């Protein structure tokens, strides 16, 4: 009887140790950056609504790259994210299509603002890219899926 009890206690201790070790391993694994694999729609450039165009988006990929469009051409490059700091190194490649009036200027403005971005803030339905003074340069939005609500009234 005493041997069975000791074996049971030993098994419980081994299981508890395994659970603790597993929790410690998960806690020390690097966290996925909060922007990884997210897609946003351009909603403001320096506080003003953008002109309509196709694919007014900003996409962050898992491998540290981003893709964006300000309504005409597509651009891709690297992005560096650490905490709430974000930088877009100036190595950006893009298509070079002729753009309708206004969209070319909008594109140039967006591309000129990206190197000024130093921080970001995420709200439930928005991503705000800011300069070192905390001034919002670019604002993006996304649709937030609401939690499934259950109707309880009869």
PDB file of C-alpha atoms in Angstrom:
ATOM      1  CA  UNK A   1       0.000   0.000   0.000  1.00  0.00           C
ATOM      2  CA  UNK A   2       2.815   2.398   0.900  1.00  0.00           C
ATOM      3  CA  UNK A   3       4.607   1.621  -2.381  1.00  0.00           C
ATOM      4  CA  UNK A   4       1.464   2.379  -4.403  1.00  0.00           C
ATOM      5  CA  UNK A   5       0.998   5.657  -2.554  1.00  0.00           C
ATOM      6  CA  UNK A   6       4.637   6.676  -3.149  1.00  0.00           C
ATOM      7  CA  UNK A   7       4.344   5.761  -6.825  1.00  0.00           C
ATOM      8  CA  UNK A   8       1.176   7.879  -7.104  1.00  0.00           C
ATOM      9  CA  UNK A   9       2.832  10.867  -5.386  1.00  0.00           C
ATOM     10  CA  UNK A  10       5.886  10.515  -7.624  1.00  0.00           C
ATOM     11  CA  UNK A  11       3.672  10.436 -10.719  1.00  0.00           C
ATOM     12  CA  UNK A  12       1.805  13.565  -9.584  1.00  0.00           C
ATOM     13  CA  UNK A  13       5.096  15.402  -8.975  1.00  0.00           C
ATOM     14  CA  UNK A  14       6.464  14.405 -12.384  1.00  0.00           C
ATOM     15  CA  UNK A  15       3.257  15.574 -14.087  1.00  0.00           C
ATOM     16  CA  UNK A  16       3.291  18.870 -12.172  1.00  0.00           C
ATOM     17  CA  UNK A  17       6.941  19.431 -13.118  1.00  0.00           C
ATOM     18  CA  UNK A  18       6.160  18.802 -16.767  1.00  0.00           C
ATOM     19  CA  UNK A  19       3.306  21.312 -16.681  1.00  0.00           C
ATOM     20  CA  UNK A  20       5.490  23.975 -15.039  1.00  0.00           C
ATOM     21  CA  UNK A  21       8.336  23.388 -17.517  1.00  0.00           C
ATOM     22  CA  UNK A  22       5.914  23.636 -20.427  1.00  0.00           C
ATOM     23  CA  UNK A  23       4.494  26.910 -19.123  1.00  0.00           C
ATOM     24  CA  UNK A  24       7.986  28.341 -18.682  1.00  0.00           C
ATOM     25  CA  UNK A  25       8.961  27.334 -22.216  1.00  0.00           C
ATOM     26  CA  UNK A  26       5.894  29.038 -23.725  1.00  0.00           C
ATOM     27  CA  UNK A  27       6.518  32.164 -21.642  1.00  0.00           C
ATOM     28  CA  UNK A  28      10.052  32.517 -22.987  1.00  0.00           C
ATOM     29  CA  UNK A  29       9.220  31.912 -26.658  1.00  0.00           C
ATOM     30  CA  UNK A  30       9.362  35.119 -28.714  1.00  0.00           C
ATOM     31  CA  UNK A  31       5.926  36.625 -29.179  1.00  0.00           C
ATOM     32  CA  UNK A  32       4.578  37.207 -32.668  1.00  0.00           C
ATOM     33  CA  UNK A  33       4.559  40.971 -33.348  1.00  0.00           C
ATOM     34  CA  UNK A  34       0.996  42.315 -33.114  1.00  0.00           C
ATOM     35  CA  UNK A  35       1.000  43.552 -36.724  1.00  0.00           C
ATOM     36  CA  UNK A  36       2.071  40.239 -38.268  1.00  0.00           C
ATOM     37  CA  UNK A  37      -0.348  39.003 -40.926  1.00  0.00           C
ATOM     38  CA  UNK A  38      -2.697  41.975 -40.595  1.00  0.00           C
ATOM     39  CA  UNK A  39      -4.310  44.041 -43.336  1.00  0.00           C
ATOM     40  CA  UNK A  40      -5.439  47.649 -42.997  1.00  0.00           C
ATOM     41  CA  UNK A  41      -7.265  50.176 -45.216  1.00  0.00           C
ATOM     42  CA  UNK A  42      -5.980  53.737 -45.539  1.00  0.00           C
ATOM     43  CA  UNK A  43      -8.460  56.134 -43.925  1.00  0.00           C
ATOM     44  CA  UNK A  44      -6.425  59.340 -43.331  1.00  0.00           C
ATOM     45  CA  UNK A  45      -3.266  61.014 -44.583  1.00  0.00           C
ATOM     46  CA  UNK A  46      -2.272  63.719 -42.098  1.00  0.00           C
ATOM     47  CA  UNK A  47      -5.873  63.953 -40.895  1.00  0.00           C
ATOM     48  CA  UNK A  48      -7.455  64.130 -44.360  1.00  0.00           C
ATOM     49  CA  UNK A  49      -9.451  61.426 -46.126  1.00  0.00           C
ATOM     50  CA  UNK A  50      -7.593  59.874 -49.065  1.00  0.00           C
ATOM     51  CA  UNK A  51      -8.838  60.012 -52.629  1.00  0.00           C
ATOM     52  CA  UNK A  52     -10.641  56.884 -53.751  1.00  0.00           C
ATOM     53  CA  UNK A  53      -8.483  54.416 -55.594  1.00  0.00           C
ATOM     54  CA  UNK A  54      -7.929  50.717 -55.741  1.00  0.00           C
ATOM     55  CA  UNK A  55      -6.316  48.827 -52.883  1.00  0.00           C
ATOM     56  CA  UNK A  56      -5.811  51.610 -50.327  1.00  0.00           C
ATOM     57  CA  UNK A  57      -4.140  49.080 -48.070  1.00  0.00           C
ATOM     58  CA  UNK A  58      -1.218  48.258 -45.824  1.00  0.00           C
ATOM     59  CA  UNK A  59      -0.329  44.619 -45.222  1.00  0.00           C
ATOM     60  CA  UNK A  60       2.276  43.256 -42.794  1.00  0.00           C
ATOM     61  CA  UNK A  61       3.763  39.865 -43.622  1.00  0.00           C
ATOM     62  CA  UNK A  62       5.279  37.344 -41.212  1.00  0.00           C
ATOM     63  CA  UNK A  63       8.770  37.655 -42.727  1.00  0.00           C
ATOM     64  CA  UNK A  64       9.208  41.357 -41.820  1.00  0.00           C
ATOM     65  CA  UNK A  65       7.981  42.782 -45.103  1.00  0.00           C
ATOM     66  CA  UNK A  66       5.047  45.047 -45.848  1.00  0.00           C
ATOM     67  CA  UNK A  67       2.980  45.866 -48.911  1.00  0.00           C
ATOM     68  CA  UNK A  68       1.015  49.039 -49.523  1.00  0.00           C
ATOM     69  CA  UNK A  69      -0.860  51.062 -52.096  1.00  0.00           C
ATOM     70  CA  UNK A  70      -2.167  54.607 -52.046  1.00  0.00           C
ATOM     71  CA  UNK A  71      -4.647  53.946 -54.808  1.00  0.00           C
ATOM     72  CA  UNK A  72      -2.565  53.241 -57.912  1.00  0.00           C
ATOM     73  CA  UNK A  73       0.820  51.493 -57.699  1.00  0.00           C
ATOM     74  CA  UNK A  74       1.819  48.662 -55.345  1.00  0.00           C
ATOM     75  CA  UNK A  75       4.870  49.038 -53.111  1.00  0.00           C
ATOM     76  CA  UNK A  76       6.754  46.512 -50.997  1.00  0.00           C
ATOM     77  CA  UNK A  77       9.623  46.781 -48.575  1.00  0.00           C
ATOM     78  CA  UNK A  78      10.957  45.843 -45.188  1.00  0.00           C
ATOM     79  CA  UNK A  79       9.497  46.991 -41.893  1.00  0.00           C
ATOM     80  CA  UNK A  80      11.175  46.894 -38.495  1.00  0.00           C
ATOM     81  CA  UNK A  81       8.903  46.582 -35.476  1.00  0.00           C
ATOM     82  CA  UNK A  82      10.035  46.534 -31.841  1.00  0.00           C
ATOM     83  CA  UNK A  83       7.450  47.157 -29.137  1.00  0.00           C
ATOM     84  CA  UNK A  84       5.493  50.233 -30.253  1.00  0.00           C
ATOM     85  CA  UNK A  85       8.345  51.438 -32.464  1.00  0.00           C
ATOM     86  CA  UNK A  86       8.133  50.933 -36.210  1.00  0.00           C
ATOM     87  CA  UNK A  87      10.380  52.010 -39.059  1.00  0.00           C
ATOM     88  CA  UNK A  88      10.144  51.621 -42.804  1.00  0.00           C
ATOM     89  CA  UNK A  89      13.699  51.523 -44.193  1.00  0.00           C
ATOM     90  CA  UNK A  90      13.960  53.384 -47.482  1.00  0.00           C
ATOM     91  CA  UNK A  91      14.452  50.253 -49.582  1.00  0.00           C
ATOM     92  CA  UNK A  92      11.002  50.192 -51.181  1.00  0.00           C
ATOM     93  CA  UNK A  93      10.216  48.656 -54.570  1.00  0.00           C
ATOM     94  CA  UNK A  94       7.070  49.288 -56.543  1.00  0.00           C
ATOM     95  CA  UNK A  95       5.237  49.216 -59.813  1.00  0.00           C
ATOM     96  CA  UNK A  96       5.381  52.337 -61.977  1.00  0.00           C
ATOM     97  CA  UNK A  97       1.990  52.640 -63.672  1.00  0.00           C
ATOM     98  CA  UNK A  98       0.612  55.963 -64.818  1.00  0.00           C
ATOM     99  CA  UNK A  99      -1.833  57.144 -62.156  1.00  0.00           C
ATOM    100  CA  UNK A 100      -4.996  59.228 -62.509  1.00  0.00           C
ATOM    101  CA  UNK A 101      -4.791  62.864 -61.474  1.00  0.00           C
ATOM    102  CA  UNK A 102      -4.495  63.275 -57.716  1.00  0.00           C
ATOM    103  CA  UNK A 103      -3.528  59.671 -56.996  1.00  0.00           C
ATOM    104  CA  UNK A 104       0.076  60.257 -58.087  1.00  0.00           C
ATOM    105  CA  UNK A 105       0.373  63.111 -55.581  1.00  0.00           C
ATOM    106  CA  UNK A 106      -1.341  61.024 -52.894  1.00  0.00           C
ATOM    107  CA  UNK A 107       1.119  58.197 -53.538  1.00  0.00           C
ATOM    108  CA  UNK A 108       4.091  60.556 -53.322  1.00  0.00           C
ATOM    109  CA  UNK A 109       2.760  61.939 -50.029  1.00  0.00           C
ATOM    110  CA  UNK A 110       2.328  58.482 -48.518  1.00  0.00           C
ATOM    111  CA  UNK A 111       5.822  57.417 -49.610  1.00  0.00           C
ATOM    112  CA  UNK A 112       7.320  60.626 -48.196  1.00  0.00           C
ATOM    113  CA  UNK A 113       5.604  60.047 -44.823  1.00  0.00           C
ATOM    114  CA  UNK A 114       6.709  56.415 -44.329  1.00  0.00           C
ATOM    115  CA  UNK A 115      10.347  57.315 -43.475  1.00  0.00           C
ATOM    116  CA  UNK A 116       9.054  59.787 -40.855  1.00  0.00           C
ATOM    117  CA  UNK A 117       7.088  57.082 -39.005  1.00  0.00           C
ATOM    118  CA  UNK A 118       8.685  56.043 -35.704  1.00  0.00           C
ATOM    119  CA  UNK A 119       5.801  54.701 -33.581  1.00  0.00           C
ATOM    120  CA  UNK A 120       2.427  53.080 -33.985  1.00  0.00           C
ATOM    121  CA  UNK A 121      -0.708  52.694 -31.937  1.00  0.00           C
ATOM    122  CA  UNK A 122      -3.344  50.012 -32.391  1.00  0.00           C
ATOM    123  CA  UNK A 123      -6.973  50.630 -31.536  1.00  0.00           C
ATOM    124  CA  UNK A 124      -9.658  47.962 -31.940  1.00  0.00           C
ATOM    125  CA  UNK A 125     -10.445  49.128 -35.485  1.00  0.00           C
ATOM    126  CA  UNK A 126      -7.484  51.395 -36.339  1.00  0.00           C
ATOM    127  CA  UNK A 127      -3.728  51.536 -36.815  1.00  0.00           C
ATOM    128  CA  UNK A 128      -2.144  54.957 -36.350  1.00  0.00           C
ATOM    129  CA  UNK A 129       1.377  55.577 -37.659  1.00  0.00           C
ATOM    130  CA  UNK A 130       3.040  58.503 -35.868  1.00  0.00           C
ATOM    131  CA  UNK A 131       6.213  60.549 -36.036  1.00  0.00           C
ATOM    132  CA  UNK A 132       8.674  61.053 -33.172  1.00  0.00           C
ATOM    133  CA  UNK A 133       6.536  63.908 -31.775  1.00  0.00           C
ATOM    134  CA  UNK A 134       3.478  61.651 -31.556  1.00  0.00           C
ATOM    135  CA  UNK A 135       1.793  63.381 -34.497  1.00  0.00           C
ATOM    136  CA  UNK A 136      -0.498  61.048 -36.475  1.00  0.00           C
ATOM    137  CA  UNK A 137       0.782  60.828 -40.045  1.00  0.00           C
ATOM    138  CA  UNK A 138      -1.230  57.933 -41.440  1.00  0.00           C
ATOM    139  CA  UNK A 139      -4.348  56.255 -40.125  1.00  0.00           C
ATOM    140  CA  UNK A 140      -5.597  52.891 -41.293  1.00  0.00           C
ATOM    141  CA  UNK A 141      -8.781  51.075 -40.389  1.00  0.00           C
ATOM    142  CA  UNK A 142      -9.997  47.498 -40.450  1.00  0.00           C
ATOM    143  CA  UNK A 143     -13.242  45.744 -39.891  1.00  0.00           C
ATOM    144  CA  UNK A 144     -13.421  44.161 -36.482  1.00  0.00           C
ATOM    145  CA  UNK A 145     -15.519  41.050 -36.295  1.00  0.00           C
ATOM    146  CA  UNK A 146     -17.861  41.227 -33.355  1.00  0.00           C
ATOM    147  CA  UNK A 147     -18.014  38.292 -30.988  1.00  0.00           C
ATOM    148  CA  UNK A 148     -20.931  36.019 -31.754  1.00  0.00           C
ATOM    149  CA  UNK A 149     -23.832  37.295 -29.679  1.00  0.00           C
ATOM    150  CA  UNK A 150     -26.553  34.926 -28.637  1.00  0.00           C
ATOM    151  CA  UNK A 151     -30.123  36.150 -28.628  1.00  0.00           C
ATOM    152  CA  UNK A 152     -31.601  35.314 -25.229  1.00  0.00           C
ATOM    153  CA  UNK A 153     -35.011  36.964 -25.451  1.00  0.00           C
ATOM    154  CA  UNK A 154     -37.965  34.827 -26.465  1.00  0.00           C
TER     155      UNK A 154
END
